XYZ file of C-alpha atoms in Angstrom:
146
model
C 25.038 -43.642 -14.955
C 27.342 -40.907 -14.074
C 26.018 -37.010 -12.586
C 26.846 -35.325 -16.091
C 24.063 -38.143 -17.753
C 21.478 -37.848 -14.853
C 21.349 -33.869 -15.431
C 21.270 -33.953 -19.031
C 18.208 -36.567 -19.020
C 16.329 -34.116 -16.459
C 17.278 -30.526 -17.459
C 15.714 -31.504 -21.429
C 12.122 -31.535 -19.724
C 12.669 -28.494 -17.783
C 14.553 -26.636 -21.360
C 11.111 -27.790 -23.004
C 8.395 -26.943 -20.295
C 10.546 -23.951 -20.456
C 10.285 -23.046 -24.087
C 6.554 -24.247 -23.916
C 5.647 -21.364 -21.406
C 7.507 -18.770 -23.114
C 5.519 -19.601 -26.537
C 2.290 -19.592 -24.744
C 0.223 -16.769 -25.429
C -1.868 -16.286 -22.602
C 1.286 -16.288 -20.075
C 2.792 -13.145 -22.351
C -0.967 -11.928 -22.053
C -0.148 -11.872 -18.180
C 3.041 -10.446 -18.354
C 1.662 -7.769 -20.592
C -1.310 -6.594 -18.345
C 1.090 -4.875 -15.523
C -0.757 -2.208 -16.476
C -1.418 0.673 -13.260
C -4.675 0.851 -12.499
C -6.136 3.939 -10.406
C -6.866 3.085 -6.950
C -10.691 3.370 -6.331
C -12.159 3.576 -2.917
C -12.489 0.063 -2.181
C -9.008 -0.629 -2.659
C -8.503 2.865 -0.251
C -10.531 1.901 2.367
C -8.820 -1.864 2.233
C -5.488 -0.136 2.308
C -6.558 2.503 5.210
C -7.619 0.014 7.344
C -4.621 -1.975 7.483
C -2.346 0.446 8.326
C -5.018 1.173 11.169
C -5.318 -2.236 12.066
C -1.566 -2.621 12.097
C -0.682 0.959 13.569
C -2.903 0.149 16.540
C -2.533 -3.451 17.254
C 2.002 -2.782 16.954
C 1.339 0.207 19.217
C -0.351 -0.960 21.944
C 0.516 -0.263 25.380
C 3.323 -3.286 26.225
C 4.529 -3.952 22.919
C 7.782 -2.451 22.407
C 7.083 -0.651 19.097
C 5.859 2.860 19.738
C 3.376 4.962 17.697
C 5.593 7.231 15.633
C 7.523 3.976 14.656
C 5.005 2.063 13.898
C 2.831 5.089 11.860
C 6.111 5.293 10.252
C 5.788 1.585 9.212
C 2.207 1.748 8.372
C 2.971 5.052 6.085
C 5.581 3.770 4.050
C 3.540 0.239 3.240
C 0.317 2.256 2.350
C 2.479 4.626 0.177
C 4.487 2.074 -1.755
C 1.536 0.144 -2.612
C 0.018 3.227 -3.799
C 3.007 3.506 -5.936
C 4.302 0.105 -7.230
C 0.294 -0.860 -7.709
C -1.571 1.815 -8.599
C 1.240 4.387 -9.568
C -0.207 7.412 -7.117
C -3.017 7.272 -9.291
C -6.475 7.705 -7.247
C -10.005 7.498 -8.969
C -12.814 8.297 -6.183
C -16.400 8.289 -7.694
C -17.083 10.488 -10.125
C -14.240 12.803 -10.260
C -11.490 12.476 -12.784
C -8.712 10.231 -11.913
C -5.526 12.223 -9.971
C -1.604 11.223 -9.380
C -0.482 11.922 -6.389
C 2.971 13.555 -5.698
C 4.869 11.355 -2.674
C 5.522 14.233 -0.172
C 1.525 14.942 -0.814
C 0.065 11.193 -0.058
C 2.426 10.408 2.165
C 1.366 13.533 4.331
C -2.512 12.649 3.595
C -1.632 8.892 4.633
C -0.340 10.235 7.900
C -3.079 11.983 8.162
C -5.934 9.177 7.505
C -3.984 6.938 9.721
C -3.696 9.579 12.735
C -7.750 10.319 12.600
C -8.115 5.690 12.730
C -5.969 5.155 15.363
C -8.243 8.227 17.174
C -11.504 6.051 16.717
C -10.192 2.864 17.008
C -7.301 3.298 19.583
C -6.907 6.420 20.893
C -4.603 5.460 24.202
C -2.086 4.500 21.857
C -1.979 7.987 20.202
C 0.291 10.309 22.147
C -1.148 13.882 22.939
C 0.702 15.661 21.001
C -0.192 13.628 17.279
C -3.649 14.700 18.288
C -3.477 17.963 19.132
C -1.447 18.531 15.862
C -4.388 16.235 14.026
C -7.028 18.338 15.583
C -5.733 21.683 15.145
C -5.499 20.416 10.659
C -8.941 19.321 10.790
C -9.794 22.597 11.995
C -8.005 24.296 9.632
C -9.671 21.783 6.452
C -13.186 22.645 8.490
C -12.278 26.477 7.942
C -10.840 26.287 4.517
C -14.076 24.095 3.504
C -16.143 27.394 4.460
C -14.926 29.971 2.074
């Protein structure tokens, strides 16, 4: 039996399996449900606190990542899961469901993952992240009042 004659007699199982999934229902039922669904606070807090856990275990004093690089990092995973997953699309409690712009969750990313590392690490934030962190809380904390 020749090459030619050994992949015909496999490739017609693999053409039919093949033909078999693509008439299934239930597998276009899977393809079909991509749909975006709002990120709630569960999948927040989940998302939150591994870019914390990974912002403060890659930026630990004698690793060779530092903290802006590795916020960076942490930033830009949060963010595109945000996107590709939920489409910037945020549903906490009661209140109506909101998109996001970028520029804004990236900034309020930052910002979450700042105020973590400051409980859970704060060695590995450099002075001047939380000055800059302190001084917006203040200004949310005075904004909050009118």
């Amino acid at each position: 039996m020749n090459f030619l004659n050994v992949f015909k007699s496999l490739s017609i199982p693999f053409i039919f399996i093949a033909i078999i999934f693509n008439l299934n229902p239930k597998l276009s039922e899977l393809r079909a449900s991509n749909k975006l669904v709002p990120a709630n606070e569960k999948d927040l807090d989940l998302y939150r606190s591994m870019g914390i856990t990974y912002l403060c275990s890659t930026s630990d004093k004698g690793t060779d990542a530092d903290f802006e690089k590795s916020l960076v990092v942490a930033t830009n995973l949060f963010s595109t899961v945000m996107q590709q997953k939920h489409g910037g699309i945020i549903k906490e409690g009661k209140k109506k469901q909101q998109k996001i712009e970028a520029r804004s969750l990236q900034n309020n990313i930052i910002f979450q993952l700042v105020g973590g590392a400051l409980s859970y690490c704060p060695n590995n934030v450099p002075e001047v992240m939380e000055k800059e962190f302190r001084n917006q809380v203040k200004k949310i904390q005075e904004s909050n009042k009118k």
